[in-house]
Coordinates of C-alpha atoms and ligand atoms in Angstrom, one line a residue:
X28 CA 0.0 0.0 0.0
X29 CA 1.3 3.4 -0.9
X30 CA 2.7 5.7 1.8
X31 CA 1.8 9.3 1.8
X32 CA 3.6 12.3 3.7
X33 CA 3.2 16.0 3.6
X34 CA 4.9 18.8 5.7
X35 CA 4.5 22.5 6.1
X36 CA 6.5 24.3 8.6
X37 CA 10.1 25.8 9.3
X38 CA 11.9 22.5 8.8
X39 CA 13.6 21.6 5.6
X40 CA 10.5 20.1 3.7
X41 CA 12.1 17.5 1.6
X42 CA 14.2 16.1 4.4
X43 CA 11.2 16.0 6.7
X44 CA 8.9 14.1 4.3
X45 CA 11.8 11.6 3.4
X46 CA 12.3 10.9 7.1
X47 CA 8.4 10.4 7.6
X48 CA 8.5 8.0 4.3
X49 CA 11.2 6.0 6.1
X50 CA 8.9 5.2 8.9
X51 CA 6.4 3.8 6.5
X52 CA 8.8 1.6 4.7
X53 CA 7.5 -1.5 6.4
X54 CA 4.3 -1.1 4.3
X55 CA 6.4 -2.1 1.1
X56 CA 6.9 0.0 -2.0
X57 CA 8.6 -0.1 -5.3
X58 CA 9.2 3.6 -6.2
X59 CA 9.3 6.9 -4.4
X60 CA 9.2 10.7 -5.1
X61 CA 8.8 14.1 -3.5
X62 CA 7.6 17.4 -4.7
X63 CA 8.5 20.7 -3.0
X64 CA 7.7 24.4 -3.3
X65 CA 11.0 26.2 -4.2
X66 CA 12.1 29.8 -5.0
X67 CA 9.6 31.2 -2.6
X68 CA 6.9 29.0 -3.9
X69 CA 7.1 30.0 -7.6
X70 CA 8.2 26.6 -8.7
X71 CA 7.1 23.1 -7.7
X72 CA 9.9 20.6 -8.2
X73 CA 9.3 17.0 -8.4
X74 CA 12.2 14.2 -8.0
X75 CA 11.2 10.7 -8.2
X76 CA 12.8 7.3 -8.8
X77 CA 12.0 3.7 -9.1
X78 CA 13.3 1.4 -6.3
X79 CA 14.0 2.1 -2.6
X80 CA 14.2 5.5 -0.9
X81 CA 18.0 5.4 -0.9
X82 CA 17.8 5.7 -4.7
X83 CA 15.8 8.8 -4.5
X84 CA 17.8 10.2 -1.6
X85 CA 20.9 10.1 -3.9
X86 CA 19.2 12.7 -6.2
X87 CA 18.0 15.1 -3.5
X88 CA 21.2 16.7 -2.3
X89 CA 20.1 20.0 -3.9
X90 CA 17.0 20.1 -2.0
X91 CA 18.0 18.7 1.3
X92 CA 18.4 21.8 3.4
X93 CA 15.8 24.0 1.7
X94 CA 12.6 25.0 3.3
X95 CA 9.2 24.9 1.4
X96 CA 5.9 22.9 1.7
X97 CA 6.7 19.2 0.6
X98 CA 4.9 16.1 -0.2
X99 CA 6.5 12.6 -0.5
X100 CA 5.1 9.2 -1.6
X101 CA 6.2 5.5 -1.7
X102 CA 4.2 3.8 -4.3
X103 CA 2.9 0.1 -4.3
X104 CA 2.3 -0.3 -7.9
X105 CA -1.4 -0.7 -9.1
X106 CA -1.9 0.9 -12.5
X107 CA 1.3 0.6 -14.5
X108 CA 4.6 -1.0 -13.6
X109 CA 7.0 0.2 -10.9
X110 CA 8.9 2.7 -13.1
X111 CA 10.0 6.4 -12.5
X112 CA 7.5 7.9 -14.8
X113 CA 4.7 5.9 -12.8
X114 CA 6.1 7.1 -9.5
X115 CA 4.4 9.9 -7.6
X116 CA 4.0 12.9 -7.5
X117 CA 2.4 13.6 -10.7
X118 CA 2.5 17.1 -12.3
X119 CA -0.3 18.9 -13.9
X120 CA 0.6 19.6 -17.5
X121 CA 1.7 23.3 -16.7
X122 CA 4.0 21.8 -13.9
X123 CA 2.3 24.0 -11.3
X124 CA 0.5 21.3 -9.3
X125 CA 1.9 18.2 -7.9
X126 CA -0.4 15.4 -6.5
X127 CA 0.3 12.1 -4.5
X128 CA -2.4 9.5 -4.3
X129 CA -3.1 6.3 -2.6
X130 CA -6.1 4.2 -3.8
X131 CA -7.8 3.4 -7.1
X132 CA -9.7 5.8 -9.3
X133 CA -12.1 3.5 -11.0
X134 CA -13.2 5.8 -13.9
X135 CA -9.8 6.9 -14.9
X136 CA -9.8 5.5 -18.4
X137 CA -13.0 7.4 -19.3
X138 CA -11.5 10.6 -17.8
X139 CA -8.2 10.1 -19.4
X140 CA -9.7 9.7 -22.9
X141 CA -11.8 12.9 -22.1
X142 CA -8.7 14.9 -21.2
X143 CA -6.7 13.5 -24.1
X144 CA -9.4 14.6 -26.4
X145 CA -8.9 18.2 -24.9
X146 CA -5.2 18.0 -25.7
X147 CA -3.7 16.9 -22.2
X148 CA -0.7 14.6 -22.6
X149 CA -0.1 11.9 -20.2
X150 CA 3.5 10.9 -19.1
X151 CA 2.5 7.8 -17.0
X152 CA 0.2 4.9 -17.1
X153 CA -1.3 5.9 -13.7
X154 CA -5.0 6.6 -12.7
X155 CA -3.5 9.5 -10.5
X156 CA -2.3 11.5 -13.4
X157 CA -5.8 11.8 -14.6
X158 CA -6.8 13.4 -11.4
X159 CA -4.0 16.1 -11.4
X160 CA -4.9 17.1 -15.1
X161 CA -8.5 17.3 -14.0
X162 CA -7.8 19.7 -11.2
X163 CA -5.6 21.9 -13.5
X164 CA -8.4 22.0 -16.0
X165 CA -11.0 23.0 -13.3
X166 CA -8.4 25.7 -12.0
X167 CA -7.9 27.0 -15.6
X168 CA -11.7 27.3 -15.9
X169 CA -11.5 30.1 -13.3
X170 CA -12.0 28.1 -9.9
X171 CA -9.8 29.1 -6.8
X172 CA -7.6 26.0 -6.1
X173 CA -9.8 24.7 -3.3
X174 CA -12.9 24.6 -5.4
X175 CA -10.9 23.2 -8.4
X176 CA -9.8 20.2 -6.3
X177 CA -13.4 19.7 -5.0
X178 CA -14.8 19.9 -8.6
X179 CA -12.4 17.4 -9.9
X180 CA -13.0 15.0 -7.0
X181 CA -16.6 15.1 -7.9
X182 CA -15.9 13.6 -11.1
X183 CA -14.0 10.7 -9.7
X184 CA -15.3 7.3 -8.5
X185 CA -13.2 4.9 -6.5
X186 CA -11.2 5.1 -3.4
X187 CA -8.5 7.7 -2.7
X188 CA -6.6 9.8 -0.2
X189 CA -4.6 12.5 -1.9
X190 CA -2.2 15.3 -0.9
X191 CA -1.5 18.3 -3.2
X192 CA 0.9 21.1 -3.3
X193 CA 0.8 23.8 -5.9
X194 CA 2.6 26.9 -7.0
X195 CA -0.8 28.8 -7.1
X196 CA -0.9 28.4 -3.2
X197 CA 2.6 27.3 -2.1
X198 CA 1.8 27.9 1.5
X199 CA -1.0 25.4 1.5
X200 CA -1.4 21.6 1.4
X201 CA -4.7 20.2 0.4
X202 CA -5.8 16.7 1.2
X203 CA -8.8 14.6 0.9
X204 CA -9.9 11.1 1.8
X205 CA -12.5 8.6 0.7
X206 CA -11.4 5.0 1.5
X207 CA -7.7 5.0 2.0
X208 CA -6.2 6.1 5.4
X209 CA -5.0 9.6 6.0
X210 CA -4.0 11.4 9.3
X211 CA -3.1 15.0 10.1
X212 CA -0.3 15.5 12.6
X213 CA -0.6 18.8 14.5
X214 CA 2.7 20.4 15.6
X215 CA 3.7 23.9 17.1
X216 CA 3.7 26.2 14.1
X217 CA 4.0 23.2 11.7
X218 CA 1.6 20.5 10.2
X219 CA 2.0 17.1 8.8
X220 CA 0.0 14.9 6.7
X221 CA 0.5 11.0 6.5
X222 CA -1.2 7.8 5.4
X223 CA -0.2 6.3 8.8
X224 CA 0.6 7.5 12.3
X225 CA 4.2 6.1 12.7
X226 CA 5.2 8.8 10.1
X227 CA 4.6 11.6 12.4
X228 CA 5.5 10.2 15.8
X229 CA 9.0 11.9 16.0
X230 CA 7.5 15.1 15.4
X231 CA 4.1 15.2 17.3
X232 CA 1.7 12.9 19.1
X233 CA -1.3 15.0 18.4
X234 CA -3.2 13.3 15.6
X235 CA -6.6 13.8 13.7
X236 CA -7.6 10.6 12.0
X237 CA -9.5 11.6 8.7
X238 CA -12.8 10.0 8.0
X239 CA -14.2 9.0 4.6
X240 CA -15.4 12.1 2.7
X241 CA -13.1 14.6 4.6
X242 CA -11.3 17.5 2.9
X243 CA -8.6 19.4 4.7
X244 CA -6.7 22.7 4.0
X245 CA -3.3 22.7 6.0
X246 CA -1.1 25.7 6.4
X247 CA 1.8 26.2 8.7
X248 CA -0.6 27.6 11.4
X249 CA -3.9 26.1 10.7
X250 CA -5.7 23.0 9.7
X251 CA -9.3 23.6 8.3
X252 CA -11.4 20.5 8.0
X253 CA -14.6 20.3 6.0
X254 CA -16.6 17.6 4.0
X255 CA -16.0 17.0 0.3
X256 CA -19.3 18.9 -0.1
X257 CA -17.8 21.8 1.8
X258 CA -19.6 21.7 5.1
X259 CA -17.5 22.3 8.3
X260 CA -16.5 19.1 9.9
X261 CA -15.2 18.1 13.4
X262 CA -13.0 15.3 14.3
X263 CA -11.5 14.4 17.7
X264 CA -7.9 15.0 18.5
X265 CA -6.2 11.9 19.3
X266 CA -3.1 11.7 21.5
X267 CA -1.0 8.7 20.4
X268 CA 0.5 6.8 23.3
X269 CA 1.9 3.8 21.4
X270 CA 5.5 3.2 20.7
X271 CA 6.9 3.4 17.2
X272 CA 6.7 -0.5 16.8
X273 CA 3.1 -0.7 17.7
X274 CA 2.2 2.2 15.7
X275 CA 3.6 0.6 12.6
X276 CA 1.1 -2.2 13.1
X277 CA -1.7 0.2 13.5
X278 CA -1.9 -0.5 17.2
X279 CA -2.0 -4.3 16.6
X280 CA 0.6 -6.4 18.4
X281 CA 1.4 -8.2 15.0
X282 CA 1.1 -7.6 11.3
X283 CA -0.8 -10.9 11.0
X284 CA -3.5 -9.5 13.3
X285 CA -3.6 -6.3 11.3
X286 CA -3.8 -8.1 8.1
X287 CA -6.6 -10.3 9.2
X288 CA -8.5 -7.2 10.3
X289 CA -7.7 -5.6 6.9
X290 CA -9.5 -8.3 4.9
X291 CA -12.9 -6.7 4.5
X292 CA -11.1 -3.8 2.8
X293 CA -8.8 -5.9 0.8
X294 CA -11.8 -7.9 -0.5
X295 CA -13.7 -4.6 -1.3
X296 CA -10.6 -3.2 -3.1
X297 CA -10.2 -6.5 -5.2
X298 CA -13.9 -6.1 -6.4
X299 CA -13.6 -2.2 -6.7
X300 CA -13.8 -1.3 -10.4
X301 CA -14.5 -4.8 -11.6
X302 CA -18.3 -4.9 -11.0
X303 CA -20.6 -2.6 -13.2
X304 CA -23.7 -0.9 -11.7
X305 CA -25.6 -3.7 -13.6
X306 CA -23.9 -6.3 -11.5
X307 CA -21.9 -7.8 -14.3
X308 CA -18.1 -8.4 -14.2
X309 CA -15.6 -6.3 -16.2
X310 CA -12.0 -7.4 -16.4
X311 CA -10.2 -5.2 -19.0
X312 CA -7.1 -7.3 -17.9
X313 CA -8.5 -10.0 -20.3
X314 CA -9.2 -7.7 -23.3
X315 CA -6.3 -9.4 -25.0
X316 CA -8.2 -12.5 -25.4
X317 CA -11.1 -12.7 -27.9
X318 CA -14.4 -14.3 -27.1
X319 CA -13.4 -17.3 -29.4
X320 CA -10.0 -17.6 -27.7
X321 CA -11.8 -17.7 -24.3
X322 CA -14.2 -20.4 -25.6
X323 CA -11.3 -22.5 -27.0
X324 CA -9.9 -23.3 -23.7
X325 CA -11.2 -26.7 -22.9
X326 CA -9.1 -27.2 -20.0
X327 CA -7.9 -25.1 -17.0
X328 CA -4.7 -25.8 -15.1
X329 CA -4.2 -24.0 -11.7
X330 CA -0.5 -23.9 -10.4
X331 CA 0.5 -22.3 -7.1
X332 CA 2.1 -23.1 -3.7
X333 CA 1.0 -23.1 -0.1
X334 CA -1.9 -20.8 0.6
X335 CA -2.2 -19.8 -3.0
X336 CA -2.5 -23.4 -3.8
X337 CA -5.4 -23.6 -1.3
X338 CA -7.1 -20.7 -2.9
X339 CA -6.7 -22.6 -6.3
X340 CA -8.4 -25.7 -4.5
X341 CA -11.5 -23.5 -3.8
X342 CA -11.4 -22.0 -7.3
X343 CA -11.4 -25.5 -8.9
X344 CA -14.9 -26.3 -7.5
X345 CA -16.3 -22.8 -8.5
X346 CA -14.9 -23.0 -12.1
X347 CA -16.0 -26.5 -12.7
X348 CA -19.5 -25.9 -11.3
X349 CA -19.9 -22.6 -13.3
X350 CA -18.0 -23.4 -16.5
X351 CA -18.4 -27.2 -16.8
X352 CA -14.6 -27.7 -17.8
X353 CA -12.1 -29.9 -16.1
X354 CA -9.9 -27.9 -13.8
X355 CA -6.7 -29.5 -12.5
X356 CA -5.0 -27.9 -9.5
X357 CA -1.3 -28.7 -9.0
X358 CA 1.2 -27.8 -6.3
X359 CA 3.7 -25.9 -8.6
X360 CA 6.8 -27.9 -7.4
X361 CA 5.0 -31.2 -8.6
X362 CA 3.7 -29.8 -11.7
X363 CA 7.2 -28.5 -13.0
X364 CA 8.7 -32.0 -12.7
X365 CA 5.7 -33.9 -13.9
X366 CA 4.6 -34.7 -17.5
X367 CA 1.8 -32.3 -17.5
X368 CA -1.3 -32.7 -19.8
X369 CA -1.3 -29.1 -20.9
X370 CA -1.3 -27.6 -24.4
X371 CA -2.7 -24.9 -26.6
X372 CA -6.3 -25.7 -25.5
X373 CA -5.2 -25.0 -21.8
X374 CA -5.8 -22.0 -19.8
X375 CA -3.2 -21.9 -17.0
X376 CA -4.0 -19.9 -14.0
X377 CA -0.9 -19.1 -11.9
X378 CA -1.7 -17.8 -8.3
X379 CA 1.0 -16.1 -6.2
X380 CA 0.9 -13.3 -3.7
X381 CA 4.5 -12.3 -4.1
X382 CA 4.8 -13.2 -7.7
X383 CA 8.3 -14.4 -7.1
X384 CA 7.8 -18.0 -5.9
X385 CA 10.5 -19.9 -7.7
X386 CA 8.4 -23.3 -8.0
X387 CA 5.4 -21.3 -9.3
X388 CA 7.5 -19.3 -11.8
X389 CA 9.1 -22.5 -13.0
X390 CA 5.6 -24.0 -13.4
X391 CA 4.5 -21.0 -15.3
X392 CA 7.2 -21.5 -17.8
X393 CA 6.7 -25.2 -18.0
X394 CA 3.0 -24.5 -19.0
X395 CA 4.0 -21.9 -21.4
X396 CA 6.5 -24.3 -23.0
X397 CA 3.6 -26.7 -23.6
X398 CA 1.7 -23.9 -25.5
X399 CA -0.8 -22.9 -22.6
X400 CA -2.0 -19.4 -22.2
X401 CA -1.0 -17.8 -19.0
X402 CA -3.3 -15.7 -16.7
X403 CA -2.0 -15.0 -13.2
X404 CA -3.5 -13.9 -10.0
X405 CA -0.7 -11.8 -8.3
X406 CA -0.7 -9.2 -5.5
X407 CA 2.9 -7.7 -6.4
X408 CA 2.5 -5.5 -9.4
X409 CA 5.5 -5.9 -11.8
X410 CA 6.7 -9.1 -10.1
X411 CA 8.3 -11.9 -12.2
X412 CA 5.2 -13.9 -12.5
X413 CA 3.2 -10.8 -13.5
X414 CA 5.6 -10.0 -16.1
X415 CA 5.7 -13.3 -17.8
X416 CA 2.0 -13.7 -17.9
X417 CA -0.3 -13.0 -21.0
X418 CA -2.7 -11.2 -18.5
X419 CA -2.7 -10.6 -14.9
X420 CA -5.6 -10.0 -12.6
X421 CA -4.1 -8.3 -9.5
X422 CA -5.5 -8.9 -6.1
X423 CA -5.7 -5.6 -4.3
X424 CA -4.6 -6.9 -0.9
X425 CA -1.9 -4.3 -0.4
X426 CA 1.5 -5.4 1.1
X427 CA 1.2 -8.6 3.1
X428 CA 4.0 -8.6 5.7
X429 CA 3.3 -11.5 8.0
X430 CA 4.7 -14.7 6.6
X431 CA 1.2 -16.4 7.4
X432 CA -0.8 -15.4 4.6
X433 CA -4.3 -14.1 5.3
X434 CA -5.6 -11.2 3.3
X435 CA -3.7 -12.6 0.1
X436 CA -5.7 -15.9 0.5
X437 CA -9.2 -14.3 0.6
X438 CA -8.5 -11.9 -2.3
X439 CA -7.0 -14.8 -4.4
X440 CA -10.2 -16.5 -4.1
X441 CA -12.3 -13.5 -4.8
X442 CA -10.0 -12.7 -8.0
X443 CA -10.4 -16.3 -9.1
X444 CA -14.2 -16.1 -8.8
X445 CA -14.3 -12.7 -10.7
X446 CA -12.3 -14.5 -13.5
X447 CA -14.8 -17.4 -13.6
X448 CA -17.8 -15.2 -13.7
X449 CA -16.0 -13.0 -16.5
X450 CA -15.9 -16.3 -18.5
X451 CA -19.4 -17.1 -17.6
X452 CA -20.7 -13.8 -18.8
X453 CA -18.8 -14.1 -22.0
X454 CA -20.1 -17.7 -22.5
X455 CA -23.6 -17.1 -21.6
X456 CA -24.2 -20.6 -20.4
X457 CA -26.2 -19.4 -17.4
X458 CA -28.9 -16.7 -17.3
X459 CA -28.0 -13.0 -16.8
X460 CA -30.2 -13.3 -13.6
X461 CA -28.3 -16.3 -12.2
X462 CA -24.8 -14.6 -12.9
X463 CA -25.8 -11.3 -11.4
X464 CA -27.0 -13.0 -8.3
X465 CA -23.5 -14.5 -7.9
X466 CA -22.1 -11.0 -8.4
X467 CA -24.3 -9.6 -5.9
X468 CA -23.3 -12.5 -3.3
X469 CA -19.7 -11.6 -3.9
X470 CA -20.1 -8.0 -3.0
X471 CA -21.8 -9.0 0.2
X472 CA -18.5 -10.7 1.3
X473 CA -16.8 -7.6 2.9
X474 CA -19.6 -7.2 5.3
X475 CA -19.8 -10.9 6.1
X476 CA -16.1 -11.0 7.0
X477 CA -16.6 -7.7 9.0
X478 CA -19.2 -9.4 11.0
X479 CA -17.0 -12.4 11.7
X480 CA -14.3 -10.0 13.1
X481 CA -17.0 -8.4 15.1
X482 CA -17.3 -11.7 17.0
X483 CA -13.7 -12.1 17.8
X484 CA -14.2 -12.1 21.5
X485 CA -15.9 -15.5 21.2
X486 CA -12.9 -16.9 19.4
X487 CA -10.5 -15.5 22.0
X488 CA -12.5 -17.3 24.6
X489 CA -12.3 -20.4 22.6
X490 CA -8.5 -20.1 22.1
X491 CA -8.2 -19.9 25.9
X492 CA -9.8 -23.2 26.1
X493 CA -7.9 -24.9 23.3
X494 CA -4.3 -23.3 23.7
X495 CA -2.8 -26.3 25.5
X496 CA -4.0 -28.8 23.0
X497 CA -1.4 -30.2 20.7
X498 CA -3.0 -32.2 18.0
X499 CA -5.7 -30.7 15.6
X500 CA -7.5 -32.2 12.6
X501 CA -9.5 -30.0 10.2
X502 CA -12.4 -31.8 8.2
X503 CA -14.7 -30.7 5.5
X504 CA -16.4 -31.7 2.4
X505 CA -16.5 -29.7 -1.0
X506 CA -15.6 -26.2 -0.4
X507 CA -15.3 -26.9 3.3
X508 CA -12.5 -29.4 2.5
X509 CA -10.7 -26.8 0.6
X510 CA -10.9 -24.4 3.4
X511 CA -9.8 -27.1 5.9
X512 CA -6.4 -27.3 4.1
X513 CA -5.8 -23.6 4.6
X514 CA -7.1 -23.4 8.2
X515 CA -4.7 -26.3 9.1
X516 CA -1.8 -24.7 7.4
X517 CA -2.4 -21.5 9.3
X518 CA -2.2 -23.2 12.8
X519 CA 0.8 -25.4 11.9
X520 CA 3.0 -22.6 10.5
X521 CA 2.7 -20.2 13.4
X522 CA 2.0 -22.3 16.3
X523 CA 4.2 -25.3 15.4
X524 CA 1.3 -27.7 16.5
X525 CA 0.4 -30.8 14.5
X526 CA -2.4 -29.7 12.4
X527 CA -3.8 -32.0 9.6
X528 CA -6.6 -31.5 7.1
X529 CA -8.8 -34.3 5.6
X530 CA -11.7 -34.6 3.3
X531 CA -14.3 -35.6 5.9
X532 CA -15.2 -38.7 4.2
X533 CA -11.7 -40.0 4.4
X534 CA -11.7 -40.1 8.1
X535 CA -12.8 -43.6 8.5
X536 CA -10.4 -44.8 6.0
X537 CA -7.5 -44.4 8.4
X538 CA -7.0 -41.0 10.2
X539 CA -9.9 -41.8 12.7
X540 CA -7.5 -44.2 14.5
X541 CA -5.8 -41.1 15.7
X542 CA -8.9 -39.6 17.3
X543 CA -8.8 -39.9 21.2
X544 CA -9.6 -37.7 24.1
X545 CA -7.6 -34.3 23.9
X546 CA -7.6 -34.3 20.0
X547 CA -9.2 -31.3 18.5
X548 CA -11.3 -31.9 15.4
X549 CA -12.5 -28.8 13.4
X550 CA -15.4 -29.7 11.5
X551 CA -16.4 -27.1 8.7
X552 CA -20.0 -27.7 7.9
X553 CA -21.2 -24.8 5.9
X554 CA -22.7 -26.3 2.9
X555 CA -26.4 -27.4 3.5
X556 CA -26.4 -30.0 0.8
X557 CA -23.7 -31.8 2.7
X558 CA -24.7 -30.9 6.3
X559 CA -26.1 -34.4 7.1
X560 CA -22.9 -36.1 6.0
X561 CA -20.9 -33.8 8.1
X562 CA -23.0 -34.4 11.1
X563 CA -22.3 -38.1 10.9
X564 CA -18.5 -37.3 10.9
X565 CA -19.1 -35.0 13.9
X566 CA -20.7 -37.8 15.7
X567 CA -17.9 -40.3 14.8
X568 CA -15.4 -37.9 16.3
X569 CA -17.4 -37.2 19.4
X570 CA -17.9 -40.9 20.0
X571 CA -14.2 -41.4 20.0
X572 CA -13.7 -38.8 22.8
X573 CA -12.3 -36.1 20.4
X574 CA -13.2 -32.5 21.0
X575 CA -15.3 -31.2 18.2
X576 CA -15.3 -27.6 17.1
X577 CA -18.1 -27.2 14.4
X578 CA -17.9 -24.2 12.0
X579 CA -21.6 -23.8 10.9
X580 CA -23.8 -21.2 9.4
X581 CA -25.5 -18.9 12.0
X582 CA -28.9 -20.4 11.2
X583 CA -27.8 -23.9 11.9
X584 CA -28.3 -25.6 15.2
X585 CA -28.1 -29.4 14.4
X586 CA -24.7 -29.7 15.3
X587 CA -25.0 -28.1 18.8
X588 CA -25.9 -31.3 20.6
X589 CA -22.8 -33.3 19.3
X590 CA -20.1 -30.6 19.2
X591 CA -18.2 -29.5 22.1
X592 CA -17.6 -25.9 20.6
X593 CA -19.5 -24.2 17.9
X594 CA -18.4 -21.1 15.9
X595 CA -21.2 -19.5 13.8
X596 CA -20.5 -17.6 10.5
X597 CA -22.9 -15.4 8.5
X598 CA -24.9 -17.1 5.9
X599 CA -23.2 -16.7 2.4
X600 CA -23.5 -18.7 -0.7
X601 CA -21.7 -22.0 -0.2
X602 CA -19.4 -21.3 -3.2
X603 CA -18.1 -18.2 -1.5
X604 CA -18.1 -19.6 2.2
X605 CA -14.3 -20.2 2.3
X606 CA -13.7 -16.5 2.2
X607 CA -15.8 -16.1 5.4
X608 CA -15.3 -19.4 7.3
X609 CA -11.5 -19.2 7.2
X610 CA -11.5 -16.0 9.1
X611 CA -12.2 -17.3 12.7
X612 CA -9.8 -20.0 12.1
X613 CA -7.1 -17.5 11.1
X614 CA -7.8 -15.8 14.3
X615 CA -7.9 -19.0 16.4
X616 CA -4.4 -20.0 14.9
X617 CA -3.1 -16.4 15.7
X618 CA -4.4 -16.7 19.3
X619 CA -3.3 -20.0 20.1
X620 CA 0.2 -19.2 18.6
X621 CA 0.3 -16.1 20.8
X622 CA -0.7 -17.9 23.9
X623 CA 2.3 -20.4 23.2
X624 CA 4.6 -17.4 22.9
X625 CA 5.5 -18.2 19.2
X626 CA 7.2 -15.7 16.9
X627 CA 4.1 -15.0 14.9
X628 CA 5.1 -12.6 12.0
X629 CA 8.1 -14.6 11.2
X630 CA 7.7 -18.2 12.1
X631 CA 10.8 -20.4 12.4
X632 CA 12.2 -21.9 9.1
X633 CA 9.7 -19.9 6.9
X634 CA 10.2 -16.9 4.6
X635 CA 7.6 -14.6 3.1
X636 CA 8.8 -15.1 -0.4
X637 CA 10.3 -18.5 -1.3
X638 CA 12.6 -17.6 -4.2
X639 CA 14.6 -20.9 -4.1
X640 CA 13.5 -24.3 -4.9
Ligands
LIG719 C1 1.2 -19.4 3.8 O1 0.7 -18.8 4.9 C2 2.4 -19.2 3.4 N1 3.2 -18.1 3.7 C3 2.9 -19.9 2.0 O2 2.3 -21.1 2.0 C4 2.6 -19.0 0.6 O3 1.2 -19.0 0.4 C5 3.5 -19.8 -0.5 O4 4.8 -19.7 -0.2 C6 3.2 -19.2 -1.8 O5 3.7 -17.8 -1.8 P1 3.2 -16.9 -2.9 O6 1.7 -16.8 -2.9 O7 3.9 -15.7 -2.7 O8 3.6 -17.5 -4.3

């Protein structure tokens, strides 16, 4: 996720915003830039560079000690690769306005075409540049700067937080926010803007957290807060008492927990701009494929590792159900050394958070060698897997720092579901009503996950009761089996406990012999069609003294009599239930690992990005 900083006061502007950006580095980024008002505000100068802050700093010696309002940005690429032209800030065409942005402008293509039609020349592939040109256009139409920004923002749909500095009013920073975070830090005769609290902590602990729809005008001596519509707004002043490390994690003790709580937003961002007002799916990423080419893929091959493989297991069911084609899911390390049955009739879906996993990349190349078309689902823009694919559908999870993947998993499923629905709309096998019902249910997922997180207290109590147990099984059927695999992986990787997932019907073919008092068996039972079958499995486990934790829809009570513990999740379409049912088990894994004193964000022996075989 992008880092935003802004400073106005007597300190050297560039040095201060760079120092603030350093404190946001943990969020991950791939390019950086600053803009500063120089020569008494006559000019706005921008310096930016692909790569780390140290690269940018090497180019800033002329600016280091100068005063002047400044803004800074670290970019996590979304629209356009991680190049210097795509780095922020972006200039207006007359070079008098500089803008930084975090978020996604959904209608940027339409706005870009409109502005190009009026002669505006674009120097980047970003959605952000559209907005700065739009502001310039409104300003040239005779508006004062503040109104020009408001008018331009009124044309924009999507999510953003922005900060702007201009030669028209060099002693003012303007900022606005809809969905992405933004705070104002209040100092003595100086003020700060940032996307996150750690950026301002060395300078001030007095902070205003902006809300969606806020617009703020910041000078050295004042902060004026209004709504986007121009009405006065009031927000509480917040005195930060966290240390810097806690602040980096947004007040959470670990990145993993922070990322679990980010899931509703991550899902919403992954859906954003991909669903039309008519509830159809739009994926311009696939424009390179004709309708005939899409129809000609008679087979689908998914390759991935770890959690991404588990997302593929969920997707297999949905794709086969919706598109009636065989879908093979392979662990990338097996696929690459196998004798895969893929060819020119195969669509290969490559799933990876980092986009750098060595086995997954090798599997991609192997599939390509056999003539398959490659579509990847990746979180990191411009990563190797993204670069080597024919098309990429990015998850918009933002940087995932904890080794244990959480928000990447749910967004991978959502992206794979969107892809399946895109194919279904193109093929027209189902009625439009059937397909729009799926789309509607997908858009309900952020709220469903939010509601699970609202019940975290119950999971905490459960974790206290289970923290001393050492053997866990996870069972499910259908979609629930796919999610069992992921839930078991979460527990084993961060708590170092033995956690094994099985297709529930397989229990009596061997693993049931291991069930005895003390063993915890998590039984996912969210699919109504399979509920009775799962109930039999629950009873089998209970009869052998195992502790049953049933995960059921909130309207289901039939397991209550046999289960020792019951976790209820909101009712969602069974095809989408893994996105919701995994969440309490991510939390449970986290809480058990914490109770056991484990190193949660960086578990022993594991790395975030596995770039070796
Ligand atoms: C799970 O929590 C993991 N960190 C791991 O299994 C991960 O999903 C796997 O290594 C694949 O990584 P990727 O998505 O970056 O390719």
